[in-house]
Amino acid sequence: MGIGKLVLAAVLIVCLAVGGGSAGAASTFGDDALVFFWRVGCPYCEAERDFLVELAAEFPDLTILEYEVGGDAANRDLFIDTLAEFGMEPRGVPTTIYRGRVWEGFTDEIGEQIRNAVAARFAAEDDAARNLPADSAEVVNVPVVGEVTISEESLLVSTVAIALVDGFNPCSLWVLSMLLALVLHTGSRRRVVVVGSVFLAITTLLYGLYMLGAYSALSYMSFAGWIRIAVAMLALGFGLINLKDYFFYGHGVSLAIPEARKPRLYERMRSVAVAEAPLPKVLTATAALAVGVSLIETPCTAGFPLMWANLVGGADVGASVAATLFGVYMAVFLVDELAVFGAAVVAMRVTKLQERHGRVLKLVGGVVMVVLAVVLIAAPHLMESASGAALVFVAAGVICAALLAFDRHREPASRPPKSARRRVGSNPH
């Protein structure tokens, strides 16, 4: 079960490393040269050429190599061969390569990323010349993977925090707890292990593929600033709906498992929990249930993978860093489900998710999503440092605590009717 999920996460990490955006391969030109492929008549190329003139003045020791690919066949071949070293194909100009990173297109944000990369390079050189220690915050020791250098340590903070909140998905936890509770009635620990393992493996794989698709798409379009704003606005909408679900569950639009689908879900879960059913039939039914649940429950916290992909894709990190962050995300994301599953296997009992728990999870998820979206729209610089990212999540925690305190002191008449709360029962999703 736990091992199977880790294997699946490892497979997805490999997929991400192979298919993810900018690759971290070593360039033919070495680490010290900034290589710029451009074409005459391209306005973005001309804007970057002006930027590179300023950059050269700021860093006189920087080597800049320019290759015009529109009218020079040899330069076009060099362009193709160079990107092939990174596992990429030319998709347009301008394309800039520096210290194993590739930028396609040009915006003010990309220019700032290039300047930061150059500045970090020369700052490290100055520190080495003065025998100063390197910034240890850039080296992260990840279990199994080992030491990995991460240029933007804020991404690690954001990844852990987002994955932690995303993992406490009320829809997913409710389905898992209900399924295990039904299977426990068979009295077979072996059947609990098999059903739980298959269910978690398939739902994890499908969720990981959803994240991988979001990251790949946003990485490809990372040079378009409006795309990232659009993602933040979408996540803001998801967050507000979750907040609405906390205060007014059952009214209006909801990111929850539709009531009309629940009878069918119950029926499928009961078919899995039949003690006399042959194991192959149980496995087939469990797999079908897992696929169906994945398609239904994804909207519950769909904004979090989008926000994560938005952050990592916008940072334009190398594939190895993106793969490591993805692995960290999946490991943290699985903690709560593995805890529920492990308790069911060891103690042969499971606690079903209650309505009050589900409402609180929706509140926390909604607040974090709204705060992140607002920050990325209005003050994205806060996410560029570990301390800034930590401050954002602390602020979200404070807001959650304040809203919980406010809700406790509301007049009883202002709360949802008890009949409505009973109707929700133990499935706040």
Short mmCIF file of C-alpha atoms in Angstrom, two decimals:
data_model
loop_
_atom_site.label_atom_id
_atom_site.label_comp_id
_atom_site.label_asym_id
_atom_site.label_seq_id
_atom_site.Cartn_x
_atom_site.Cartn_y
_atom_site.Cartn_z
CA MET A 1 0.00 0.00 0.00
CA GLY A 2 2.37 2.75 1.18
CA ILE A 3 5.17 1.21 -0.93
CA GLY A 4 2.90 0.99 -3.95
CA LYS A 5 1.98 4.65 -3.68
CA LEU A 6 5.61 5.66 -3.35
CA VAL A 7 6.41 3.65 -6.47
CA LEU A 8 3.65 5.44 -8.33
CA ALA A 9 4.93 8.79 -7.12
CA ALA A 10 8.41 7.81 -8.30
CA VAL A 11 7.05 6.92 -11.75
CA LEU A 12 5.36 10.30 -11.98
CA ILE A 13 8.57 12.04 -10.91
CA VAL A 14 10.42 10.32 -13.74
CA CYS A 15 7.69 11.35 -16.19
CA LEU A 16 7.94 14.92 -14.98
CA ALA A 17 11.73 14.92 -15.30
CA VAL A 18 11.45 13.67 -18.87
CA GLY A 19 8.52 15.79 -20.00
CA GLY A 20 8.69 18.86 -17.77
CA GLY A 21 9.51 22.35 -19.05
CA SER A 22 13.06 23.71 -18.93
CA ALA A 23 15.68 21.03 -18.67
CA GLY A 24 18.76 21.23 -16.56
CA ALA A 25 21.22 19.61 -18.96
CA ALA A 26 24.74 20.90 -19.38
CA SER A 27 25.10 23.25 -22.36
CA THR A 28 27.73 23.07 -25.11
CA PHE A 29 28.61 26.66 -24.27
CA GLY A 30 29.40 25.94 -20.60
CA ASP A 31 27.95 27.58 -17.53
CA ASP A 32 29.51 31.01 -17.93
CA ALA A 33 27.97 32.07 -21.25
CA LEU A 34 24.47 33.43 -21.73
CA VAL A 35 23.27 32.21 -25.14
CA PHE A 36 20.62 34.17 -27.01
CA PHE A 37 18.84 32.92 -30.13
CA TRP A 38 16.83 35.56 -31.94
CA ARG A 39 15.39 36.58 -35.32
CA VAL A 40 15.32 39.87 -37.21
CA GLY A 41 11.86 41.44 -37.19
CA CYS A 42 10.78 39.80 -33.91
CA PRO A 43 9.65 42.58 -31.51
CA TYR A 44 10.20 40.39 -28.43
CA CYS A 45 13.73 39.66 -29.64
CA GLU A 46 14.45 43.35 -30.02
CA ALA A 47 13.10 44.00 -26.51
CA GLU A 48 15.39 41.34 -25.09
CA ARG A 49 18.39 42.66 -27.04
CA ASP A 50 17.86 46.03 -25.36
CA PHE A 51 17.61 44.25 -22.02
CA LEU A 52 20.85 42.34 -22.65
CA VAL A 53 22.67 45.59 -23.39
CA GLU A 54 21.66 46.81 -19.92
CA LEU A 55 22.57 43.45 -18.40
CA ALA A 56 26.03 43.54 -19.98
CA ALA A 57 26.60 46.99 -18.54
CA GLU A 58 25.51 45.78 -15.10
CA PHE A 59 27.70 42.64 -15.27
CA PRO A 60 30.76 43.45 -17.43
CA ASP A 61 32.24 39.97 -16.93
CA LEU A 62 29.17 38.24 -18.35
CA THR A 63 29.71 36.54 -21.70
CA ILE A 64 26.73 36.95 -24.04
CA LEU A 65 26.58 34.94 -27.28
CA GLU A 66 23.96 35.99 -29.82
CA TYR A 67 22.80 33.87 -32.78
CA GLU A 68 20.37 35.20 -35.39
CA VAL A 69 18.41 32.20 -36.71
CA GLY A 70 16.20 33.83 -39.34
CA GLY A 71 18.79 34.29 -42.07
CA ASP A 72 21.59 31.93 -41.04
CA ALA A 73 21.16 28.19 -41.64
CA ALA A 74 24.19 27.32 -39.49
CA ASN A 75 22.72 29.24 -36.56
CA ARG A 76 19.38 27.47 -37.03
CA ASP A 77 21.14 24.12 -36.88
CA LEU A 78 22.99 25.26 -33.77
CA PHE A 79 19.66 26.32 -32.26
CA ILE A 80 18.15 22.86 -32.89
CA ASP A 81 21.23 20.99 -31.65
CA THR A 82 21.55 23.11 -28.51
CA LEU A 83 17.94 22.62 -27.43
CA ALA A 84 18.25 18.90 -28.20
CA GLU A 85 20.81 18.72 -25.37
CA PHE A 86 17.96 19.78 -23.06
CA GLY A 87 15.49 17.28 -24.53
CA MET A 88 13.61 20.13 -26.22
CA GLU A 89 12.70 21.27 -29.71
CA PRO A 90 12.69 24.92 -30.87
CA ARG A 91 9.27 26.46 -30.34
CA GLY A 92 10.09 30.05 -31.20
CA VAL A 93 12.32 32.99 -30.48
CA PRO A 94 13.66 34.62 -28.47
CA THR A 95 15.16 31.68 -26.61
CA THR A 96 17.73 32.27 -23.88
CA ILE A 97 19.97 29.70 -22.19
CA TYR A 98 22.02 30.28 -19.05
CA ARG A 99 23.48 27.82 -16.56
CA GLY A 100 21.23 24.93 -17.55
CA ARG A 101 18.03 26.97 -17.71
CA VAL A 102 16.00 27.76 -20.81
CA TRP A 103 13.68 30.74 -21.25
CA GLU A 104 11.34 30.89 -24.25
CA GLY A 105 9.83 34.23 -25.13
CA PHE A 106 10.51 37.49 -23.32
CA THR A 107 8.59 39.54 -20.77
CA ASP A 108 9.63 41.82 -17.93
CA GLU A 109 9.24 38.86 -15.58
CA ILE A 110 11.49 36.65 -17.70
CA GLY A 111 14.03 39.47 -17.83
CA GLU A 112 13.96 39.64 -14.03
CA GLN A 113 14.49 35.88 -13.80
CA ILE A 114 17.49 36.08 -16.12
CA ARG A 115 18.96 39.00 -14.15
CA ASN A 116 18.48 37.12 -10.87
CA ALA A 117 20.20 34.03 -12.29
CA VAL A 118 23.17 36.10 -13.48
CA ALA A 119 23.33 38.01 -10.20
CA ALA A 120 23.27 34.76 -8.20
CA ARG A 121 26.10 33.39 -10.31
CA PHE A 122 28.38 36.36 -9.73
CA ALA A 123 27.38 36.63 -6.06
CA ALA A 124 28.40 33.00 -5.54
CA GLU A 125 31.69 33.71 -7.33
CA ASP A 126 32.36 36.68 -5.04
CA ASP A 127 31.59 34.58 -1.95
CA ALA A 128 33.97 31.88 -3.12
CA ALA A 129 36.70 34.46 -3.71
CA ARG A 130 36.26 35.71 -0.16
CA ASN A 131 36.05 32.12 1.22
CA LEU A 132 32.47 32.65 2.36
CA PRO A 133 30.19 29.61 2.74
CA ALA A 134 27.59 29.06 0.06
CA ASP A 135 23.96 29.68 0.90
CA SER A 136 22.97 26.41 2.55
CA ALA A 137 19.29 27.23 2.10
CA GLU A 138 19.68 26.35 -1.58
CA VAL A 139 20.55 22.72 -0.77
CA VAL A 140 17.69 20.52 0.43
CA ASN A 141 18.21 16.97 1.68
CA VAL A 142 15.25 14.96 0.39
CA PRO A 143 14.84 11.38 1.71
CA VAL A 144 15.72 8.73 -0.90
CA VAL A 145 16.55 11.41 -3.51
CA GLY A 146 19.39 12.97 -1.47
CA GLU A 147 20.69 16.54 -1.66
CA VAL A 148 18.97 18.70 -4.26
CA THR A 149 19.79 22.31 -5.04
CA ILE A 150 16.75 24.54 -5.21
CA SER A 151 17.35 28.10 -6.37
CA GLU A 152 14.05 29.36 -5.02
CA GLU A 153 13.69 27.96 -1.50
CA SER A 154 10.29 29.65 -1.27
CA LEU A 155 9.00 27.00 -3.69
CA LEU A 156 9.77 24.29 -1.14
CA VAL A 157 7.87 26.14 1.59
CA SER A 158 4.92 26.71 -0.74
CA THR A 159 4.94 23.11 -1.98
CA VAL A 160 4.83 21.63 1.52
CA ALA A 161 2.13 24.03 2.72
CA ILE A 162 -0.12 23.64 -0.34
CA ALA A 163 0.25 19.85 -0.39
CA LEU A 164 -0.54 19.63 3.32
CA VAL A 165 -3.80 21.54 2.91
CA ASP A 166 -4.63 19.78 -0.37
CA GLY A 167 -4.15 16.38 1.30
CA PHE A 168 -6.99 17.07 3.73
CA ASN A 169 -9.57 16.88 0.94
CA PRO A 170 -12.97 16.31 2.59
CA CYS A 171 -14.34 14.52 -0.49
CA SER A 172 -11.42 12.09 -0.69
CA LEU A 173 -11.25 11.43 3.04
CA TRP A 174 -14.99 10.79 3.24
CA VAL A 175 -14.96 8.26 0.39
CA LEU A 176 -11.88 6.49 1.77
CA SER A 177 -13.23 6.29 5.33
CA MET A 178 -16.64 5.07 4.14
CA LEU A 179 -15.09 2.44 1.87
CA LEU A 180 -12.78 1.10 4.58
CA ALA A 181 -15.60 1.11 7.14
CA LEU A 182 -17.70 -1.09 4.85
CA VAL A 183 -14.82 -3.46 4.02
CA LEU A 184 -13.98 -3.81 7.72
CA HIS A 185 -17.34 -5.53 8.19
CA THR A 186 -15.96 -8.51 6.25
CA GLY A 187 -13.56 -9.10 9.15
CA SER A 188 -10.72 -9.79 6.70
CA ARG A 189 -7.54 -7.78 7.26
CA ARG A 190 -6.21 -9.10 3.94
CA ARG A 191 -9.23 -7.72 2.09
CA VAL A 192 -8.85 -4.34 3.81
CA VAL A 193 -5.21 -4.21 2.68
CA VAL A 194 -6.00 -5.20 -0.91
CA VAL A 195 -8.99 -2.89 -1.35
CA GLY A 196 -7.30 0.06 0.33
CA SER A 197 -4.08 -0.41 -1.65
CA VAL A 198 -5.79 -0.60 -5.02
CA PHE A 199 -8.05 2.34 -4.27
CA LEU A 200 -5.22 4.59 -3.04
CA ALA A 201 -2.87 3.56 -5.85
CA ILE A 202 -5.34 4.41 -8.62
CA THR A 203 -6.61 7.66 -7.09
CA THR A 204 -3.03 8.78 -6.46
CA LEU A 205 -1.97 7.96 -10.02
CA LEU A 206 -4.89 9.87 -11.54
CA TYR A 207 -4.39 12.88 -9.27
CA GLY A 208 -0.67 12.89 -10.07
CA LEU A 209 -1.41 12.82 -13.79
CA TYR A 210 -3.79 15.76 -13.33
CA MET A 211 -1.02 17.70 -11.58
CA LEU A 212 1.50 16.70 -14.24
CA GLY A 213 -0.80 17.92 -17.00
CA ALA A 214 -1.40 21.23 -15.24
CA TYR A 215 2.33 21.75 -14.70
CA SER A 216 3.24 20.86 -18.29
CA ALA A 217 0.61 23.21 -19.72
CA LEU A 218 1.51 26.13 -17.47
CA SER A 219 5.25 25.61 -17.98
CA TYR A 220 4.73 25.71 -21.73
CA MET A 221 2.84 29.00 -21.40
CA SER A 222 4.96 30.42 -18.57
CA PHE A 223 6.02 33.44 -20.64
CA ALA A 224 2.39 34.60 -20.90
CA GLY A 225 1.76 36.57 -17.71
CA TRP A 226 -2.00 36.70 -18.27
CA ILE A 227 -2.17 32.90 -18.09
CA ARG A 228 -0.89 32.91 -14.54
CA ILE A 229 -3.29 35.69 -13.59
CA ALA A 230 -6.14 33.67 -15.10
CA VAL A 231 -5.12 30.63 -13.02
CA ALA A 232 -5.01 32.76 -9.87
CA MET A 233 -8.49 34.10 -10.65
CA LEU A 234 -9.78 30.56 -11.18
CA ALA A 235 -8.29 29.45 -7.87
CA LEU A 236 -9.84 32.52 -6.22
CA GLY A 237 -13.24 31.35 -7.46
CA PHE A 238 -12.64 27.83 -6.11
CA GLY A 239 -11.61 29.26 -2.76
CA LEU A 240 -14.66 31.48 -2.44
CA ILE A 241 -16.94 28.54 -3.22
CA ASN A 242 -15.27 26.48 -0.49
CA LEU A 243 -15.77 29.35 1.96
CA LYS A 244 -19.39 29.47 0.95
CA ASP A 245 -19.64 25.73 1.60
CA TYR A 246 -18.42 26.27 5.16
CA PHE A 247 -20.99 28.90 6.05
CA PHE A 248 -23.87 27.88 3.75
CA TYR A 249 -23.41 24.24 2.79
CA GLY A 250 -26.07 22.90 0.45
CA HIS A 251 -26.94 26.30 -1.04
CA GLY A 252 -25.91 27.36 -4.53
CA VAL A 253 -22.83 26.20 -6.44
CA SER A 254 -20.70 23.73 -4.51
CA LEU A 255 -17.38 21.95 -5.06
CA ALA A 256 -18.68 18.71 -3.61
CA ILE A 257 -19.76 15.25 -4.64
CA PRO A 258 -23.26 15.81 -6.09
CA GLU A 259 -26.06 14.29 -4.05
CA ALA A 260 -27.36 12.55 -7.17
CA ARG A 261 -24.13 10.56 -7.49
CA LYS A 262 -23.94 9.36 -3.89
CA PRO A 263 -26.45 6.47 -4.18
CA ARG A 264 -24.39 5.02 -7.02
CA LEU A 265 -21.20 5.46 -4.96
CA TYR A 266 -22.77 3.69 -1.98
CA GLU A 267 -23.85 0.85 -4.25
CA ARG A 268 -20.34 0.41 -5.63
CA MET A 269 -18.77 0.53 -2.17
CA ARG A 270 -21.17 -2.13 -0.90
CA SER A 271 -20.31 -4.39 -3.85
CA VAL A 272 -16.65 -4.16 -2.83
CA ALA A 273 -17.49 -5.01 0.78
CA VAL A 274 -19.27 -8.31 0.08
CA ALA A 275 -17.34 -10.93 2.07
CA GLU A 276 -18.24 -13.82 -0.27
CA ALA A 277 -17.25 -11.98 -3.45
CA PRO A 278 -14.23 -13.47 -5.31
CA LEU A 279 -11.07 -11.37 -4.92
CA PRO A 280 -10.62 -10.67 -8.68
CA LYS A 281 -14.17 -9.31 -8.81
CA VAL A 282 -13.46 -7.14 -5.74
CA LEU A 283 -10.29 -5.77 -7.33
CA THR A 284 -12.13 -4.91 -10.56
CA ALA A 285 -14.93 -3.21 -8.64
CA THR A 286 -12.41 -1.30 -6.49
CA ALA A 287 -10.52 -0.08 -9.57
CA ALA A 288 -13.74 1.09 -11.23
CA LEU A 289 -14.79 2.83 -8.01
CA ALA A 290 -11.40 4.57 -7.72
CA VAL A 291 -11.57 5.89 -11.28
CA GLY A 292 -15.11 7.15 -10.80
CA VAL A 293 -14.33 8.78 -7.47
CA SER A 294 -11.24 10.49 -8.90
CA LEU A 295 -13.30 12.10 -11.64
CA ILE A 296 -15.96 13.23 -9.18
CA GLU A 297 -13.79 14.43 -6.28
CA THR A 298 -11.09 16.35 -8.18
CA PRO A 299 -13.07 19.64 -8.22
CA CYS A 300 -13.10 19.64 -4.38
CA THR A 301 -9.54 20.95 -4.25
CA ALA A 302 -8.70 21.34 -7.94
CA GLY A 303 -7.39 24.84 -7.31
CA PHE A 304 -4.37 23.65 -5.31
CA PRO A 305 -2.61 21.70 -8.09
CA LEU A 306 -3.24 24.66 -10.39
CA MET A 307 -1.74 27.08 -7.87
CA TRP A 308 1.28 24.83 -7.35
CA ALA A 309 1.81 24.43 -11.09
CA ASN A 310 1.40 28.19 -11.47
CA LEU A 311 4.13 28.88 -8.90
CA VAL A 312 6.63 26.30 -10.15
CA GLY A 313 5.98 26.94 -13.83
CA GLY A 314 6.31 30.69 -13.32
CA ALA A 315 9.61 30.24 -11.49
CA ASP A 316 11.00 28.45 -14.58
CA VAL A 317 13.05 26.00 -12.53
CA GLY A 318 14.93 23.08 -14.06
CA ALA A 319 13.28 19.69 -14.56
CA SER A 320 15.20 18.06 -11.69
CA VAL A 321 13.99 20.72 -9.24
CA ALA A 322 10.41 20.51 -10.56
CA ALA A 323 10.49 16.71 -10.25
CA THR A 324 11.79 16.94 -6.69
CA LEU A 325 9.11 19.44 -5.71
CA PHE A 326 6.51 17.18 -7.30
CA GLY A 327 7.79 14.26 -5.25
CA VAL A 328 7.65 16.35 -2.08
CA TYR A 329 4.09 17.42 -2.93
CA MET A 330 2.90 13.83 -3.45
CA ALA A 331 4.61 12.58 -0.26
CA VAL A 332 3.01 15.30 1.89
CA PHE A 333 -0.31 14.97 0.07
CA LEU A 334 -0.52 11.25 0.93
CA VAL A 335 0.22 11.57 4.66
CA ASP A 336 -3.37 11.83 5.88
CA GLU A 337 -4.78 9.10 3.61
CA LEU A 338 -1.97 6.72 4.53
CA ALA A 339 -2.66 7.47 8.20
CA VAL A 340 -6.36 6.58 7.80
CA PHE A 341 -5.46 3.45 5.82
CA GLY A 342 -2.74 2.39 8.25
CA ALA A 343 -5.07 2.77 11.23
CA ALA A 344 -7.70 0.64 9.48
CA VAL A 345 -5.18 -2.13 8.76
CA VAL A 346 -3.56 -2.16 12.19
CA ALA A 347 -6.55 -1.49 14.46
CA MET A 348 -9.28 -2.84 12.13
CA ARG A 349 -11.36 0.25 12.75
CA VAL A 350 -11.82 3.60 11.04
CA THR A 351 -13.37 6.90 12.04
CA LYS A 352 -15.76 8.31 9.46
CA LEU A 353 -15.42 11.95 8.49
CA GLN A 354 -18.12 13.94 10.25
CA GLU A 355 -19.92 17.00 8.95
CA ARG A 356 -18.17 19.41 11.31
CA HIS A 357 -14.77 18.06 10.25
CA GLY A 358 -15.59 18.42 6.59
CA ARG A 359 -16.79 21.99 7.02
CA VAL A 360 -13.56 22.97 8.80
CA LEU A 361 -11.48 21.36 6.04
CA LYS A 362 -13.42 23.34 3.46
CA LEU A 363 -12.84 26.51 5.44
CA VAL A 364 -9.08 25.96 5.66
CA GLY A 365 -8.81 25.01 2.00
CA GLY A 366 -10.90 27.96 0.91
CA VAL A 367 -8.97 30.51 2.96
CA VAL A 368 -5.57 29.26 1.79
CA MET A 369 -6.71 29.25 -1.83
CA VAL A 370 -8.15 32.78 -1.61
CA VAL A 371 -5.09 34.18 0.17
CA LEU A 372 -2.69 32.60 -2.33
CA ALA A 373 -4.70 33.84 -5.29
CA VAL A 374 -4.88 37.39 -3.96
CA VAL A 375 -1.15 37.44 -3.19
CA LEU A 376 -0.22 36.14 -6.65
CA ILE A 377 -2.39 38.79 -8.27
CA ALA A 378 -1.60 41.78 -6.05
CA ALA A 379 1.79 41.08 -4.42
CA PRO A 380 3.59 38.15 -6.16
CA HIS A 381 6.95 39.29 -4.75
CA LEU A 382 5.91 37.84 -1.37
CA MET A 383 6.25 34.34 -2.83
CA GLU A 384 9.82 34.92 -3.99
CA SER A 385 11.43 34.20 -0.62
CA ALA A 386 11.01 31.48 1.97
CA SER A 387 10.14 34.02 4.68
CA GLY A 388 7.60 35.74 2.44
CA ALA A 389 5.92 32.46 1.51
CA ALA A 390 5.83 31.38 5.16
CA LEU A 391 4.27 34.73 6.09
CA VAL A 392 1.51 34.22 3.51
CA PHE A 393 0.56 30.83 4.95
CA VAL A 394 0.75 32.08 8.53
CA ALA A 395 -1.62 34.90 7.55
CA ALA A 396 -3.99 32.33 6.06
CA GLY A 397 -3.88 30.40 9.34
CA VAL A 398 -4.71 33.51 11.34
CA ILE A 399 -7.67 34.25 9.07
CA CYS A 400 -8.92 30.66 9.49
CA ALA A 401 -8.72 30.95 13.27
CA ALA A 402 -10.56 34.28 13.19
CA LEU A 403 -13.36 32.88 11.01
CA LEU A 404 -13.75 29.83 13.24
CA ALA A 405 -13.98 32.07 16.30
CA PHE A 406 -16.51 34.27 14.54
CA ASP A 407 -18.64 31.26 13.57
CA ARG A 408 -18.65 29.93 17.14
CA HIS A 409 -20.00 33.22 18.46
CA ARG A 410 -22.65 33.68 15.80
CA GLU A 411 -26.24 33.78 16.98
CA PRO A 412 -27.85 30.34 16.64
CA ALA A 413 -30.47 31.81 14.34
CA SER A 414 -27.79 32.85 11.87
CA ARG A 415 -26.41 29.32 11.52
CA PRO A 416 -27.70 26.73 9.04
CA PRO A 417 -30.85 24.98 10.35
CA LYS A 418 -30.23 21.73 12.22
CA SER A 419 -32.36 19.91 9.68
CA ALA A 420 -30.05 21.09 6.93
CA ARG A 421 -27.00 20.03 8.93
CA ARG A 422 -28.56 16.60 9.54
CA ARG A 423 -29.21 16.35 5.82
CA VAL A 424 -25.53 16.86 5.22
CA GLY A 425 -24.79 14.16 7.78
CA SER A 426 -21.30 12.76 7.65
CA ASN A 427 -20.68 13.65 4.00
CA PRO A 428 -19.82 17.39 3.73
CA HIS A 429 -18.69 17.06 0.15
#
